Coordinates of C-alpha atoms in Angstrom, one line a residue:
M1 CA -9.5 23.8 -3.9
H2 CA -10.3 23.6 -0.2
A3 CA -13.6 24.3 1.5
D4 CA -11.8 26.3 4.2
E5 CA -9.5 28.1 1.9
V6 CA -8.7 31.8 2.6
A7 CA -9.2 34.2 -0.3
T8 CA -6.1 36.2 -1.3
D9 CA -5.3 38.7 -4.0
A10 CA -2.6 41.2 -5.0
E11 CA -4.3 44.0 -3.0
L12 CA -4.2 41.9 0.2
V13 CA -0.5 41.3 -0.4
R14 CA 0.2 45.0 -0.9
S15 CA -1.8 45.8 2.3
L16 CA 0.2 43.3 4.3
L17 CA 3.5 44.7 2.9
R18 CA 2.5 48.3 3.6
A19 CA 1.8 47.4 7.2
Q20 CA 4.8 45.2 7.9
F21 CA 7.5 45.6 5.2
P22 CA 6.9 49.0 3.6
R23 CA 10.2 48.9 1.7
W24 CA 8.7 46.3 -0.7
A25 CA 5.1 47.6 -0.7
E26 CA 5.3 49.5 -4.1
L27 CA 6.9 46.7 -6.0
P28 CA 4.9 45.0 -8.8
I29 CA 2.8 42.1 -7.5
T30 CA 1.7 39.2 -9.8
R31 CA 0.0 36.0 -8.7
L32 CA 1.9 32.9 -10.1
A33 CA 0.1 30.0 -11.6
S34 CA 1.0 26.9 -9.5
G35 CA 0.1 23.3 -8.9
G36 CA 0.7 23.8 -5.2
T37 CA -2.1 23.2 -2.7
V38 CA -0.8 24.8 0.4
N39 CA 0.2 28.4 -0.5
A40 CA -0.9 31.2 -2.9
I41 CA 2.4 32.5 -4.4
Y42 CA 2.9 36.0 -5.6
R43 CA 5.9 37.4 -7.5
L44 CA 7.1 40.6 -5.8
G45 CA 9.3 42.7 -8.0
A46 CA 12.2 40.9 -9.7
E47 CA 13.8 39.3 -6.8
L48 CA 11.2 38.1 -4.3
T49 CA 8.0 36.1 -3.8
V50 CA 5.3 36.2 -1.2
R51 CA 3.7 33.0 0.0
L52 CA 0.4 33.1 1.7
P53 CA -0.9 29.9 3.3
L54 CA -4.3 29.0 2.0
R55 CA -5.4 27.1 5.2
P56 CA -4.6 27.5 8.9
G57 CA -2.3 24.4 8.9
G58 CA -0.2 26.0 6.2
A59 CA 0.7 28.9 8.5
E60 CA 2.5 26.5 10.9
E61 CA 4.5 25.1 8.0
A62 CA 5.5 28.7 6.9
V63 CA 7.0 29.4 10.3
R64 CA 8.7 26.0 10.6
E65 CA 10.1 26.2 7.1
A66 CA 11.7 29.6 7.8
R67 CA 13.4 28.2 10.9
L68 CA 14.7 25.0 9.4
L69 CA 15.9 26.2 6.0
R70 CA 18.6 28.3 7.6
R71 CA 20.0 25.1 9.2
L72 CA 19.6 22.8 6.2
A73 CA 20.5 24.9 3.2
P74 CA 24.3 24.8 3.6
L75 CA 24.2 21.0 3.8
L76 CA 22.3 20.4 0.5
P77 CA 23.6 20.0 -3.0
L78 CA 20.9 22.1 -4.7
P79 CA 19.7 25.7 -4.0
V80 CA 16.7 25.9 -1.7
P81 CA 14.4 28.8 -0.8
E82 CA 15.8 31.6 1.2
V83 CA 13.3 33.2 3.6
V84 CA 14.0 36.9 3.9
A85 CA 11.1 37.8 6.1
V86 CA 8.2 36.2 8.0
G87 CA 5.0 38.3 8.3
A88 CA 2.7 38.3 11.3
P89 CA -1.0 37.5 11.3
T90 CA -3.4 40.5 11.0
A91 CA -7.1 41.2 11.2
E92 CA -7.4 40.9 7.4
Y93 CA -5.2 37.9 7.1
P94 CA -5.0 35.8 10.3
M95 CA -2.0 33.6 9.5
A96 CA 1.8 33.9 9.4
W97 CA 3.2 34.4 5.9
A98 CA 6.6 34.6 4.3
V99 CA 8.7 36.5 1.8
H100 CA 11.2 34.4 -0.1
R101 CA 14.1 35.1 -2.5
W102 CA 13.0 34.4 -6.1
I103 CA 14.6 31.4 -7.8
E104 CA 14.4 31.4 -11.5
G105 CA 13.1 28.1 -13.0
R106 CA 10.2 26.1 -14.2
N107 CA 8.5 23.0 -12.9
P108 CA 9.1 19.7 -14.8
V109 CA 6.2 17.8 -16.2
E110 CA 5.9 14.1 -16.0
G111 CA 6.6 12.4 -19.3
E112 CA 8.3 15.5 -20.7
L113 CA 11.9 15.4 -19.4
A114 CA 14.5 16.2 -22.1
E115 CA 17.4 15.1 -19.9
P116 CA 16.0 12.5 -17.6
E117 CA 19.4 11.1 -16.6
S118 CA 20.5 14.5 -15.3
V119 CA 17.3 15.0 -13.4
A120 CA 17.5 11.5 -11.9
A121 CA 21.1 12.1 -10.8
A122 CA 20.3 15.4 -9.2
L123 CA 17.2 14.2 -7.3
A124 CA 19.1 11.1 -6.1
A125 CA 21.9 13.3 -4.8
F126 CA 19.4 15.5 -3.1
A127 CA 17.6 12.6 -1.4
L128 CA 20.9 11.0 -0.3
A129 CA 22.1 14.4 1.1
M130 CA 18.9 14.8 3.1
R131 CA 19.2 11.3 4.5
R132 CA 22.8 12.0 5.7
I133 CA 22.2 15.4 7.4
D134 CA 23.4 15.3 11.0
V135 CA 21.5 18.1 12.6
P136 CA 19.8 17.1 15.9
G137 CA 16.4 18.2 17.1
G138 CA 14.4 18.0 13.9
P139 CA 10.6 17.9 14.1
P140 CA 8.7 14.9 12.7
A141 CA 8.3 15.1 9.0
H142 CA 4.8 15.6 7.6
R143 CA 5.0 12.0 6.3
G144 CA 7.4 10.9 9.1
A145 CA 5.4 7.9 10.5
P146 CA 5.6 4.4 9.2
L147 CA 3.7 3.7 5.9
V148 CA 1.0 1.8 7.7
S149 CA -0.1 5.1 9.3
E150 CA -1.6 6.0 5.9
D151 CA -3.6 2.8 5.6
R152 CA -7.0 4.0 6.6
E153 CA -6.9 7.2 4.5
T154 CA -5.5 5.4 1.5
R155 CA -8.1 2.7 1.5
A156 CA -10.9 5.3 1.9
A157 CA -9.5 7.2 -1.1
I158 CA -9.4 4.0 -3.2
E159 CA -13.1 3.5 -2.4
A160 CA -13.8 7.1 -3.3
L161 CA -12.1 6.5 -6.6
R162 CA -14.2 3.4 -7.1
R163 CA -17.3 5.8 -7.1
T164 CA -15.8 8.1 -9.8
D165 CA -15.4 7.7 -13.6
E166 CA -11.6 7.5 -13.2
P167 CA -10.4 4.5 -15.3
F168 CA -8.6 2.6 -12.5
D169 CA -9.5 -0.7 -11.0
A170 CA -9.9 -0.2 -7.3
D171 CA -9.1 -3.9 -6.5
E172 CA -5.8 -3.6 -8.4
L173 CA -5.0 -0.4 -6.4
T174 CA -5.7 -2.2 -3.2
E175 CA -3.5 -5.1 -4.2
A176 CA -0.7 -2.8 -5.1
W177 CA -1.1 -0.9 -1.8
E178 CA -1.0 -4.1 0.2
E179 CA 2.2 -5.2 -1.5
S180 CA 3.9 -2.1 -0.3
L181 CA 2.4 -2.4 3.2
A182 CA 3.9 -5.9 3.4
A183 CA 7.5 -4.5 3.1
P184 CA 9.5 -4.5 6.3
P185 CA 9.4 -1.1 8.1
W186 CA 12.5 1.2 8.2
P187 CA 14.8 -0.4 10.8
G188 CA 17.0 2.7 11.4
P189 CA 16.5 5.9 13.4
P190 CA 14.5 8.7 11.8
C191 CA 16.5 10.7 9.3
W192 CA 15.9 14.1 7.6
T193 CA 13.5 14.0 4.6
H194 CA 11.9 16.6 2.4
A195 CA 8.8 14.4 2.3
D196 CA 7.1 16.1 -0.7
L197 CA 9.3 15.8 -3.8
M198 CA 6.5 16.4 -6.2
P199 CA 7.3 17.9 -9.7
S200 CA 5.7 21.2 -8.5
N201 CA 8.4 21.4 -5.8
V202 CA 11.3 21.0 -8.3
L203 CA 12.6 23.8 -10.5
L204 CA 14.5 23.3 -13.8
A205 CA 16.9 25.7 -15.5
G206 CA 16.8 24.6 -19.1
D207 CA 16.5 20.8 -18.7
R208 CA 18.5 20.4 -15.5
V209 CA 17.5 20.6 -11.9
R210 CA 18.0 24.1 -10.6
A211 CA 16.5 23.9 -7.1
V212 CA 14.1 22.1 -4.7
I213 CA 11.5 24.3 -3.1
D214 CA 8.7 24.1 -0.5
F215 CA 10.1 22.7 2.6
G216 CA 6.9 22.9 4.6
T217 CA 6.8 19.1 5.1
V218 CA 10.5 18.7 6.0
G219 CA 11.5 16.8 9.2
M220 CA 12.6 13.5 10.5
G221 CA 11.1 10.3 9.1
E222 CA 12.3 7.5 6.9
P223 CA 14.1 7.8 3.5
A224 CA 11.4 6.1 1.4
T225 CA 9.3 9.3 1.3
D226 CA 12.0 10.9 -0.8
L227 CA 11.9 8.2 -3.5
I228 CA 8.6 9.3 -4.9
P229 CA 10.2 10.9 -8.0
A230 CA 10.7 7.4 -9.3
W231 CA 7.0 7.2 -9.9
N232 CA 5.8 10.8 -10.1
L233 CA 8.4 12.2 -12.6
L234 CA 11.2 10.0 -13.8
P235 CA 10.8 7.7 -16.8
A236 CA 11.3 3.9 -16.3
S237 CA 14.4 4.0 -18.5
V238 CA 16.5 5.8 -15.8
L239 CA 15.2 4.0 -12.7
P240 CA 18.1 1.5 -12.5
E241 CA 20.6 4.3 -12.3
Y242 CA 18.4 6.3 -10.0
R243 CA 17.9 3.4 -7.6
E244 CA 21.6 2.6 -7.5
A245 CA 22.4 6.3 -6.7
V246 CA 19.9 6.6 -3.9
D247 CA 21.3 3.4 -2.4
V248 CA 18.3 1.7 -0.9
D249 CA 17.3 -1.9 -0.3
D250 CA 14.2 -3.7 -1.7
A251 CA 12.0 -2.9 1.3
T252 CA 12.7 0.8 1.2
W253 CA 12.1 0.9 -2.6
A254 CA 8.8 -0.9 -2.0
R255 CA 7.8 1.6 0.7
G256 CA 8.7 4.4 -1.6
R257 CA 6.3 3.0 -4.2
G258 CA 3.7 2.8 -1.5
W259 CA 4.2 6.4 -0.5
A260 CA 3.9 7.5 -4.1
L261 CA 0.7 5.5 -4.6
S262 CA -0.9 6.6 -1.3
M263 CA -0.3 10.3 -2.1
A264 CA -1.7 9.8 -5.6
V265 CA -4.9 8.0 -4.6
I266 CA -5.6 10.5 -1.8
Q267 CA -4.9 13.5 -4.1
L268 CA -7.0 12.3 -7.1
P269 CA -10.5 12.2 -5.7
Y270 CA -9.9 15.4 -3.7
Y271 CA -8.3 17.5 -6.5
R272 CA -9.7 16.0 -9.7
T273 CA -12.0 18.9 -10.5
T274 CA -10.0 21.8 -8.9
N275 CA -6.3 21.2 -9.5
P276 CA -5.4 19.9 -13.0
V277 CA -1.7 19.8 -12.3
I278 CA -2.0 17.6 -9.2
S279 CA -4.7 15.4 -10.6
A280 CA -2.8 14.8 -13.8
N281 CA 0.3 13.8 -11.8
A282 CA -1.8 11.5 -9.6
R283 CA -3.1 9.7 -12.6
H284 CA 0.5 9.4 -13.9
V285 CA 1.6 7.8 -10.7
I286 CA -1.3 5.4 -10.6
R287 CA -0.6 4.3 -14.2
R288 CA 3.1 3.8 -13.4
V289 CA 2.4 1.8 -10.2
L290 CA -0.2 -0.4 -11.9
G291 CA 2.0 -0.8 -14.9
G292 CA 4.8 -2.3 -12.8

């Protein structure tokens, strides 16, 4: 997916475990199919996973995630990953990596929710709980700056899409982006935000939300970033109840739409030939935004 991506395989995982966590080194290791773009994920036995960052920036997220999850997990209404060990860089793999407790579940797919009301309620409760966390000293979220900070990259991505065969009108995308940019900025202090509530970071048990995973982007920002499920996952039929539950004003809702759109138009030209899960979701978001 990335030009600077580090190659990984099960033998690398076993070698790292033998050197640093030998008690797990002989467990079965299987790479998991994932729409994620930051980590290669391996199932380790029945109860663990190993997450290897694909790029150097992901290593910093692995260390930060391990530190912050211990503080945030007791304050959230859904299970989140439990980091049981953090591995050190080595000559064969020059980044920090992590071992997590396995959480059983499956990722939802846009347009295929059997119980959308339940999913909407759970994700709204999670976003509200994140916003209300009172833990000082949090780092800036990955998407913690005002929406306008994404303007240059978003416009460049729209122009990149204009040069593809994707069936979207670049001028309509620009107009939709500018509508969100025109919304007043968040007037309050930074609050805690997950900042990446993509379907690939949500787990379902049956048809209900089981957990939220991948906290590599977590930190202090504005609450609009955690509204993106309104466009990347939830059907329009449940949005009135979802919006009431997340308790935001018109400006925050508009910025949430802008965050969802920005992420989608940046993802699509980059991943359209390498990550079918992310690119399909990006197209879904764009259709939702342009459709109203």
